[in-house]
Coordinates of N, CA and C and ligand atoms in Angstrom, one line a residue:
M1 N 32.0 46.6 64.0 CA 31.6 47.7 63.1 C 30.4 47.4 62.2
K2 N 29.6 48.3 62.0 CA 28.4 48.1 61.1 C 28.8 47.8 59.7
K3 N 28.1 46.9 59.1 CA 28.4 46.5 57.7 C 28.0 47.6 56.8
G4 N 28.8 47.9 55.8 CA 28.4 48.9 54.8 C 27.4 48.2 53.8
L5 N 26.9 49.0 52.9 CA 25.9 48.5 51.9 C 26.3 49.2 50.6
F6 N 26.0 48.4 49.5 CA 26.3 48.9 48.2 C 25.0 48.8 47.4
V7 N 24.4 50.0 47.0 CA 23.2 50.1 46.3 C 23.4 50.7 44.9
T8 N 23.0 50.1 43.8 CA 23.2 50.7 42.5 C 21.8 51.1 41.9
F9 N 21.9 52.1 41.1 CA 20.7 52.7 40.4 C 20.9 52.5 38.9
E10 N 19.9 51.8 38.3 CA 20.0 51.4 36.9 C 18.7 51.8 36.1
G11 N 18.9 51.9 34.8 CA 17.7 52.2 34.0 C 18.2 53.1 32.8
A12 N 17.2 53.3 31.9 CA 17.5 54.1 30.7 C 17.9 55.5 31.1
D13 N 18.5 56.2 30.1 CA 18.8 57.6 30.2 C 17.5 58.3 30.4
G14 N 17.4 59.1 31.5 CA 16.2 59.9 31.7 C 15.1 59.2 32.5
C15 N 15.4 58.0 33.0 CA 14.3 57.2 33.8 C 14.1 57.8 35.2
G16 N 15.1 58.6 35.7 CA 15.0 59.2 37.0 C 15.9 58.7 38.0
K17 N 17.0 58.1 37.6 CA 18.0 57.5 38.6 C 18.6 58.6 39.5
T18 N 19.1 59.7 38.9 CA 19.7 60.7 39.7 C 18.8 61.4 40.6
T19 N 17.6 61.6 40.1 CA 16.5 62.2 41.0 C 16.3 61.4 42.2
Q20 N 16.1 60.1 42.0 CA 15.8 59.2 43.1 C 17.0 59.0 44.1
L21 N 18.2 59.0 43.5 CA 19.4 58.8 44.3 C 19.6 60.0 45.3
K22 N 19.3 61.2 44.7 CA 19.5 62.4 45.6 C 18.4 62.4 46.7
K23 N 17.2 62.0 46.4 CA 16.1 61.9 47.4 C 16.5 60.9 48.5
L24 N 17.0 59.8 48.0 CA 17.3 58.7 49.0 C 18.5 59.1 49.9
E25 N 19.5 59.8 49.3 CA 20.6 60.3 50.0 C 20.1 61.2 51.2
E26 N 19.2 62.1 50.8 CA 18.7 63.1 51.8 C 17.9 62.3 52.9
F27 N 17.1 61.4 52.5 CA 16.3 60.6 53.4 C 17.2 59.8 54.4
L28 N 18.2 59.2 53.9 CA 19.0 58.3 54.7 C 19.9 59.2 55.7
K29 N 20.4 60.3 55.1 CA 21.2 61.2 56.0 C 20.4 61.7 57.1
E30 N 19.1 62.1 56.8 CA 18.2 62.6 57.9 C 18.0 61.5 59.0
K31 N 18.1 60.3 58.6 CA 17.9 59.2 59.6 C 19.2 58.9 60.3
G32 N 20.3 59.6 59.9 CA 21.6 59.4 60.6 C 22.5 58.4 60.0
Y33 N 22.2 57.9 58.8 CA 23.1 56.9 58.1 C 24.3 57.7 57.5
D34 N 25.4 56.9 57.4 CA 26.6 57.5 56.8 C 26.5 57.1 55.3
V35 N 26.2 58.1 54.5 CA 25.9 57.8 53.1 C 26.9 58.5 52.2
V36 N 27.4 57.8 51.1 CA 28.1 58.5 50.1 C 27.5 58.2 48.7
T37 N 27.5 59.2 47.8 CA 27.0 59.0 46.5 C 28.1 59.0 45.5
T38 N 27.9 58.2 44.4 CA 28.9 58.2 43.4 C 28.2 57.8 42.0
R39 N 29.0 57.8 41.0 CA 28.4 57.5 39.7 C 29.4 56.8 38.8
E40 N 28.9 56.1 37.7 CA 29.7 55.6 36.7 C 29.1 56.1 35.3
P41 N 29.9 56.4 34.3 CA 31.4 56.5 34.5 C 31.8 57.8 35.1
G42 N 33.0 57.8 35.6 CA 33.7 59.0 35.9 C 33.5 59.7 37.2
A43 N 33.6 58.9 38.3 CA 33.5 59.5 39.6 C 34.8 60.2 40.0
L44 N 35.9 59.6 39.7 CA 37.2 60.1 40.2 C 38.1 60.6 39.1
D45 N 39.3 61.0 39.4 CA 40.1 61.7 38.5 C 40.4 61.0 37.1
I46 N 40.9 59.8 37.2 CA 41.1 59.0 35.9 C 39.7 58.9 35.2
G47 N 38.7 58.5 36.1 CA 37.4 58.3 35.5 C 36.8 59.5 34.8
Q48 N 37.1 60.7 35.4 CA 36.5 61.9 34.7 C 37.1 62.1 33.3
K49 N 38.4 61.7 33.1 CA 39.0 61.8 31.8 C 38.3 60.7 30.9
I50 N 38.0 59.5 31.4 CA 37.4 58.5 30.6 C 36.0 58.9 30.3
R51 N 35.3 59.5 31.3 CA 33.9 59.9 31.1 C 33.8 61.0 29.9
N52 N 34.8 61.8 29.9 CA 34.8 62.9 28.9 C 34.9 62.3 27.5
I53 N 35.7 61.2 27.3 CA 35.8 60.6 26.0 C 34.5 59.9 25.7
L54 N 34.0 59.1 26.7 CA 32.7 58.3 26.5 C 31.5 59.2 26.1
L55 N 31.4 60.3 26.7 CA 30.2 61.1 26.5 C 30.3 62.2 25.5
H56 N 31.6 62.7 25.3 CA 31.7 63.9 24.5 C 32.7 63.8 23.3
H57 N 33.3 62.6 23.1 CA 34.3 62.5 22.0 C 33.6 62.7 20.7
N58 N 34.2 63.5 19.8 CA 33.5 63.8 18.6 C 33.7 62.8 17.5
G59 N 34.9 62.2 17.5 CA 35.2 61.2 16.4 C 34.7 59.8 16.7
I60 N 35.1 58.9 15.9 CA 34.6 57.5 16.1 C 35.1 56.9 17.4
V61 N 34.3 56.2 18.2 CA 34.7 55.4 19.3 C 34.2 54.0 19.0
A62 N 35.2 53.1 18.7 CA 34.8 51.7 18.3 C 34.1 51.1 19.5
D63 N 33.2 50.2 19.2 CA 32.3 49.6 20.2 C 33.2 48.9 21.3
R64 N 34.3 48.2 20.9 CA 35.0 47.5 21.9 C 35.9 48.5 22.7
C65 N 36.3 49.6 22.1 CA 37.0 50.6 22.8 C 36.1 51.2 23.9
E66 N 34.8 51.5 23.5 CA 33.8 52.0 24.4 C 33.7 51.0 25.6
M67 N 33.6 49.7 25.3 CA 33.4 48.7 26.3 C 34.6 48.7 27.3
F68 N 35.8 48.7 26.8 CA 37.0 48.7 27.7 C 37.1 50.0 28.5
L69 N 36.7 51.1 27.9 CA 36.8 52.4 28.7 C 35.8 52.3 29.9
F70 N 34.6 51.8 29.6 CA 33.6 51.7 30.8 C 34.2 50.8 31.8
L71 N 34.8 49.7 31.4 CA 35.3 48.7 32.3 C 36.5 49.2 33.1
A72 N 37.4 49.9 32.4 CA 38.6 50.5 33.0 C 38.2 51.5 34.1
D73 N 37.2 52.3 33.8 CA 36.7 53.2 34.8 C 36.1 52.5 36.0
R74 N 35.4 51.4 35.7 CA 34.8 50.7 36.8 C 35.8 50.0 37.7
A75 N 36.9 49.4 37.1 CA 37.9 48.8 37.9 C 38.5 49.8 38.9
Q76 N 38.9 51.0 38.4 CA 39.5 52.0 39.2 C 38.5 52.5 40.3
H77 N 37.2 52.7 39.9 CA 36.2 53.2 40.9 C 36.0 52.2 42.0
V78 N 35.9 50.9 41.7 CA 35.6 49.9 42.7 C 36.8 49.8 43.7
E79 N 38.0 49.8 43.1 CA 39.2 49.6 44.0 C 39.5 50.8 44.8
T80 N 39.4 52.0 44.3 CA 39.9 53.2 45.0 C 38.7 53.9 45.8
F81 N 37.5 53.6 45.5 CA 36.4 54.3 46.1 C 35.4 53.4 46.8
I82 N 34.7 52.6 46.0 CA 33.5 51.8 46.5 C 33.9 50.9 47.6
K83 N 34.9 50.0 47.3 CA 35.3 49.0 48.3 C 35.7 49.6 49.7
P84 N 36.6 50.6 49.6 CA 37.0 51.3 50.9 C 35.8 51.9 51.6
A85 N 34.9 52.5 50.9 CA 33.8 53.1 51.6 C 32.9 52.0 52.3
I86 N 32.7 50.9 51.6 CA 31.9 49.8 52.2 C 32.6 49.3 53.4
E87 N 33.9 49.1 53.3 CA 34.7 48.6 54.4 C 34.6 49.6 55.6
Q88 N 34.4 50.8 55.4 CA 34.3 51.8 56.5 C 32.8 51.9 57.0
G89 N 32.0 51.0 56.5 CA 30.6 50.9 57.0 C 29.6 51.8 56.4
K90 N 30.0 52.5 55.3 CA 29.1 53.5 54.6 C 28.1 52.8 53.7
I91 N 27.0 53.5 53.5 CA 26.1 53.1 52.5 C 26.5 53.8 51.2
V92 N 26.8 53.1 50.2 CA 27.3 53.7 48.9 C 26.1 53.6 47.9
L93 N 25.7 54.8 47.4 CA 24.7 54.9 46.4 C 25.4 55.2 45.1
C94 N 25.3 54.3 44.1 CA 26.0 54.4 42.9 C 25.1 54.5 41.7
D95 N 25.2 55.6 41.0 CA 24.4 55.9 39.8 C 25.1 55.1 38.6
R96 N 24.5 54.0 38.2 CA 24.9 53.1 37.2 C 26.1 52.3 37.7
H97 N 26.1 51.0 37.2 CA 27.2 50.1 37.5 C 27.2 48.9 36.5
V98 N 27.5 47.7 37.0 CA 27.7 46.6 36.0 C 26.5 46.3 35.1
D99 N 25.3 46.5 35.5 CA 24.1 46.2 34.6 C 24.0 47.2 33.5
S100 N 24.6 48.4 33.6 CA 24.6 49.3 32.5 C 25.4 48.8 31.4
T101 N 26.5 48.1 31.7 CA 27.4 47.6 30.7 C 26.7 46.5 29.9
I102 N 26.0 45.6 30.6 CA 25.3 44.5 29.9 C 24.2 45.1 29.1
A103 N 23.4 46.0 29.6 CA 22.3 46.6 28.9 C 22.7 47.4 27.7
Y104 N 23.7 48.3 27.9 CA 24.1 49.2 26.8 C 25.1 48.6 25.8
Q105 N 26.2 48.0 26.3 CA 27.2 47.5 25.4 C 26.8 46.1 24.9
G106 N 26.0 45.4 25.7 CA 25.6 44.0 25.3 C 24.3 44.1 24.5
Y107 N 23.2 44.4 25.1 CA 21.9 44.4 24.4 C 21.9 45.6 23.4
G108 N 22.4 46.8 23.8 CA 22.3 47.9 22.9 C 23.3 47.9 21.7
R109 N 24.6 47.6 22.0 CA 25.6 47.6 20.9 C 25.8 46.2 20.3
G110 N 25.3 45.2 21.0 CA 25.4 43.9 20.4 C 26.7 43.2 20.7
Q111 N 27.4 43.6 21.7 CA 28.6 42.9 22.2 C 28.2 41.6 22.9
D112 N 29.1 40.6 22.9 CA 28.8 39.3 23.4 C 28.5 39.4 24.9
I113 N 27.3 39.0 25.3 CA 26.8 39.2 26.7 C 27.6 38.4 27.7
E114 N 27.9 37.1 27.4 CA 28.6 36.3 28.3 C 30.0 36.8 28.5
L115 N 30.6 37.3 27.4 CA 32.0 37.9 27.5 C 31.9 39.1 28.4
L116 N 30.9 40.0 28.2 CA 30.8 41.2 29.0 C 30.7 40.8 30.5
K117 N 29.9 39.8 30.8 CA 29.7 39.4 32.2 C 31.1 39.0 32.8
S118 N 31.9 38.2 32.0 CA 33.2 37.8 32.5 C 34.1 39.1 32.7
L119 N 34.1 40.0 31.7 CA 34.9 41.2 31.9 C 34.5 42.0 33.0
N120 N 33.1 42.1 33.3 CA 32.6 42.8 34.4 C 33.2 42.2 35.7
D121 N 33.2 40.9 35.7 CA 33.7 40.2 36.9 C 35.1 40.6 37.2
I122 N 35.9 40.7 36.2 CA 37.3 41.1 36.4 C 37.4 42.6 36.9
A123 N 36.5 43.4 36.4 CA 36.5 44.8 36.8 C 36.1 45.0 38.2
V124 N 35.1 44.2 38.7 CA 34.6 44.5 40.0 C 35.3 43.6 41.1
N125 N 36.1 42.6 40.6 CA 36.9 41.8 41.6 C 36.1 41.3 42.8
G126 N 35.0 40.8 42.5 CA 34.2 40.1 43.6 C 33.1 41.0 44.2
L127 N 33.0 42.2 43.9 CA 32.0 43.1 44.5 C 30.7 42.9 43.8
V128 N 29.6 42.7 44.6 CA 28.3 42.6 44.1 C 27.3 43.5 44.8
P129 N 26.5 44.3 44.2 CA 25.6 45.2 44.9 C 24.7 44.4 45.8
N130 N 24.4 45.0 47.0 CA 23.4 44.4 47.9 C 22.0 44.5 47.3
V131 N 21.8 45.6 46.6 CA 20.5 45.7 45.9 C 20.7 46.6 44.7
T132 N 20.0 46.4 43.6 CA 20.0 47.2 42.5 C 18.6 47.7 42.2
L133 N 18.4 49.0 42.1 CA 17.1 49.6 41.8 C 17.0 49.8 40.3
L134 N 16.1 49.1 39.7 CA 15.9 49.2 38.2 C 14.7 50.1 37.9
Y135 N 14.9 51.3 37.4 CA 13.8 52.2 37.1 C 13.3 51.9 35.7
D136 N 12.2 51.3 35.5 CA 11.8 51.0 34.1 C 10.7 52.0 33.7
V137 N 10.9 52.5 32.5 CA 10.1 53.5 31.9 C 10.0 53.3 30.4
T138 N 8.9 53.7 29.8 CA 8.8 53.5 28.3 C 9.9 54.4 27.7
T139 N 10.4 53.9 26.6 CA 11.5 54.6 25.9 C 11.1 56.0 25.5
E140 N 9.8 56.1 25.1 CA 9.3 57.4 24.6 C 9.4 58.4 25.8
T141 N 8.9 58.0 27.0 CA 8.9 58.9 28.1 C 10.3 59.2 28.5
A142 N 11.2 58.2 28.5 CA 12.5 58.5 28.9 C 13.2 59.5 28.0
Q143 N 12.9 59.4 26.7 CA 13.5 60.3 25.7 C 13.0 61.7 25.9
Q144 N 11.7 61.8 26.3 CA 11.1 63.2 26.5 C 11.8 63.8 27.8
R145 N 12.0 63.0 28.8 CA 12.6 63.5 30.0 C 14.1 63.9 29.8
V146 N 14.8 63.3 28.9 CA 16.2 63.6 28.6 C 16.2 65.0 27.9
G147 N 15.2 65.3 27.0 CA 15.1 66.6 26.3 C 16.0 66.6 25.1
D148 N 16.3 67.8 24.6 CA 17.0 67.9 23.3 C 18.6 67.9 23.5
E149 N 19.1 68.2 24.7 CA 20.5 68.3 24.8 C 21.1 66.9 25.2
K150 N 21.4 66.1 24.2 CA 21.8 64.7 24.4 C 23.3 64.5 24.3
D151 N 23.9 63.7 25.2 CA 25.3 63.3 25.1 C 25.4 62.2 24.1
R152 N 26.6 61.7 23.9 CA 26.9 60.7 22.9 C 26.1 59.4 23.1
M153 N 25.9 58.9 24.3 CA 25.1 57.7 24.5 C 23.6 58.0 24.4
E154 N 23.2 59.2 24.9 CA 21.8 59.5 24.8 C 21.3 59.7 23.4
A155 N 22.2 60.1 22.5 CA 21.9 60.4 21.1 C 21.8 59.2 20.2
A156 N 21.9 58.0 20.8 CA 22.1 56.7 20.0 C 20.8 56.2 19.3
G157 N 19.7 56.8 19.5 CA 18.5 56.4 18.7 C 17.5 55.5 19.4
L158 N 16.3 55.5 18.9 CA 15.2 54.8 19.6 C 15.3 53.3 19.6
T159 N 15.8 52.7 18.5 CA 16.0 51.2 18.5 C 17.0 50.8 19.5
F160 N 18.1 51.5 19.6 CA 19.1 51.2 20.6 C 18.5 51.3 22.0
H161 N 17.8 52.4 22.2 CA 17.3 52.5 23.6 C 16.2 51.5 24.0
K162 N 15.5 51.0 23.0 CA 14.5 50.0 23.2 C 15.2 48.7 23.6
Q163 N 16.3 48.4 22.9 CA 17.1 47.2 23.2 C 17.7 47.3 24.6
V164 N 18.1 48.5 25.0 CA 18.7 48.7 26.3 C 17.6 48.4 27.3
R165 N 16.4 48.9 27.1 CA 15.3 48.7 28.1 C 15.0 47.2 28.2
Q166 N 14.9 46.5 27.1 CA 14.6 45.0 27.1 C 15.8 44.3 27.8
G167 N 17.0 44.7 27.6 CA 18.2 44.1 28.2 C 18.1 44.2 29.8
Y168 N 17.7 45.4 30.2 CA 17.5 45.6 31.7 C 16.5 44.6 32.2
L169 N 15.3 44.5 31.5 CA 14.2 43.7 31.9 C 14.7 42.2 32.0
N170 N 15.5 41.8 31.0 CA 16.0 40.4 31.0 C 16.9 40.2 32.2
L171 N 17.8 41.2 32.5 CA 18.7 41.1 33.7 C 17.9 40.9 34.9
Q172 N 16.8 41.7 35.0 CA 16.0 41.6 36.3 C 15.4 40.2 36.4
K173 N 14.9 39.6 35.3 CA 14.4 38.3 35.4 C 15.4 37.3 35.8
E174 N 16.7 37.5 35.4 CA 17.7 36.5 35.7 C 18.2 36.7 37.2
N175 N 18.0 37.9 37.7 CA 18.5 38.2 39.1 C 17.4 38.9 39.9
P176 N 16.3 38.1 40.1 CA 15.2 38.8 40.8 C 15.5 39.1 42.3
E177 N 16.4 38.4 42.9 CA 16.8 38.7 44.3 C 17.5 40.0 44.4
R178 N 18.4 40.3 43.5 CA 19.3 41.5 43.6 C 18.6 42.7 43.0
I179 N 18.0 42.5 41.8 CA 17.5 43.6 41.0 C 16.0 43.8 41.3
K180 N 15.6 44.9 41.9 CA 14.2 45.2 42.2 C 13.7 46.2 41.1
L181 N 12.6 45.7 40.5 CA 12.0 46.5 39.4 C 11.0 47.5 39.9
I182 N 11.2 48.8 39.5 CA 10.4 49.9 40.0 C 9.8 50.6 38.7
N183 N 8.5 50.8 38.8 CA 7.8 51.4 37.7 C 8.1 52.9 37.7
A184 N 8.9 53.4 36.8 CA 9.4 54.8 36.8 C 8.5 55.7 35.9
N185 N 7.4 55.1 35.4 CA 6.5 55.9 34.6 C 5.6 56.8 35.6
N186 N 5.6 56.4 36.9 CA 4.8 57.1 37.9 C 5.5 58.4 38.3
S187 N 4.8 59.1 39.1 CA 5.3 60.4 39.6 C 6.6 60.2 40.4
I188 N 7.3 61.3 40.5 CA 8.6 61.2 41.3 C 8.3 60.8 42.7
E189 N 7.2 61.3 43.3 CA 6.9 60.9 44.7 C 6.5 59.4 44.8
T190 N 5.7 58.9 43.9 CA 5.3 57.5 43.9 C 6.5 56.6 43.7
V191 N 7.4 57.0 42.8 CA 8.6 56.2 42.5 C 9.5 56.2 43.8
F192 N 9.5 57.3 44.5 CA 10.3 57.4 45.7 C 9.8 56.5 46.8
E193 N 8.4 56.4 46.9 CA 7.8 55.5 47.9 C 8.3 54.1 47.6
D194 N 8.3 53.7 46.4 CA 8.7 52.3 46.0 C 10.2 52.2 46.3
T195 N 11.0 53.2 46.1 CA 12.4 53.1 46.3 C 12.7 52.9 47.8
K196 N 12.0 53.7 48.6 CA 12.1 53.6 50.1 C 11.8 52.2 50.6
K197 N 10.7 51.6 50.0 CA 10.3 50.3 50.5 C 11.4 49.3 50.3
V198 N 12.1 49.3 49.2 CA 13.2 48.4 48.9 C 14.3 48.6 49.9
I199 N 14.6 49.9 50.1 CA 15.8 50.2 51.0 C 15.5 49.9 52.4
I200 N 14.3 50.2 52.9 CA 13.9 49.9 54.3 C 14.0 48.4 54.5
N201 N 13.5 47.6 53.6 CA 13.7 46.1 53.7 C 15.1 45.7 53.8
L202 N 15.9 46.3 53.0 CA 17.4 46.0 53.0 C 18.0 46.3 54.3
L203 N 17.7 47.5 54.9 CA 18.3 47.9 56.1 C 17.8 47.0 57.3
Q204 N 16.6 46.5 57.2 CA 16.1 45.6 58.2 C 16.9 44.3 58.2
E205 N 17.2 43.9 57.0 CA 17.9 42.6 56.8 C 19.4 42.7 57.2
N206 N 19.9 43.9 57.1 CA 21.4 44.1 57.3 C 21.8 44.0 58.7
Ligands
ATP1 N1 9.0 60.1 37.8 C1 9.2 61.2 37.1 N2 8.2 61.8 36.5 C2 8.4 62.9 35.7 N3 9.6 63.5 35.5 C3 10.7 62.9 36.1 C4 10.5 61.7 36.9 N4 11.7 61.3 37.4 C5 12.6 62.2 36.9 N5 12.0 63.2 36.1 C6 12.6 64.3 35.4 O1 13.2 63.7 34.2 C7 14.5 64.3 34.0 C8 15.6 63.2 34.0 O2 15.7 62.7 35.3 P1 17.1 62.2 35.9 O3 18.1 63.1 35.6 O4 16.9 61.8 37.4 O5 17.2 60.9 35.1 P2 18.5 59.9 35.0 O6 18.0 58.5 34.9 O7 19.5 60.3 36.0 O8 19.1 60.3 33.5 P3 20.6 60.1 32.9 O9 20.7 58.6 32.7 O10 20.5 60.8 31.6 O11 21.5 60.6 33.9 C9 14.7 65.4 35.0 O12 14.3 66.6 34.5 C10 13.8 64.9 36.1 O13 13.3 66.0 36.9
MG2 MG1 21.5 60.8 35.9

C-alpha cells in the first residue's frame, strides 16, 4: 500500500495558511491523490469544544491552562484522526500543529520551550510531519490580513505576534530539513508556486 504523508501548515495569524492549504488540496485532488484536510485546534467533536474555549472564552484563561487545552486537543486529533488517515495511505494537510505550540505558548506566552517540546512529544506519540510549510510574513502585513474581527489569540497584541514570528524562524533554523520557509509577503499565486515546489519534491521522494 502507498505510504501516507503528513503535511503541516504553520505561521502567524493571517499569513495565508488556510488559503494555501485549500489551493493545495484542490491541486492534489485534481492529480488523483487521496487528500484529507484538518486543523488544530478543534478538528473533531471534543476538539471543537476545546477550540471554543481557546478562541472565544470571555474570562481569564491561565497560560498553562491554555497550553494543556491545545495539547489535549492535539492528542485526541493525532490518535483518532491523523494517524489512521496516514495508515490508510492518505495525504493529510493539517492547518497548525506542534510548531504552533512552541511559537505561541513558548515564544509568545513565555512558557518553558524545552518543557513544551516534551509535552508535545507526549501529545503526538511519535508522529512527526513529513514536511512543514512555514509561511513567514511581516507582523504588520499579517495583522492587516486578519482585519478587525479578531479571536482571543489574534487579539493578543503586536509584541506577542512579533515574538511568535521570531519563534517560528528559530524553529525553522533548528529543523531545516522538516520546516520549509516560504515568503508569504508575496502574492497568493507566487506563494502557491513555492508551496507546490516543496510538495512536488516530497512526492518524488516518497
Ligand atoms: N499572499 C497573500 N497576499 C495577500 N492576501 C493574502 C495572501 N494570502 C492570504 N491572503 C488573505 O489574507 C487573509 C488571511 O488569509 P488566511 O485565512 O489564509 O490566513 P491564515 O494563516 O489561515 O489565518 P489564521 O491563522 O487566522 O487562520 C484572507 O483574506 C486571504 O485572502
Ligand atoms: Mg486559517
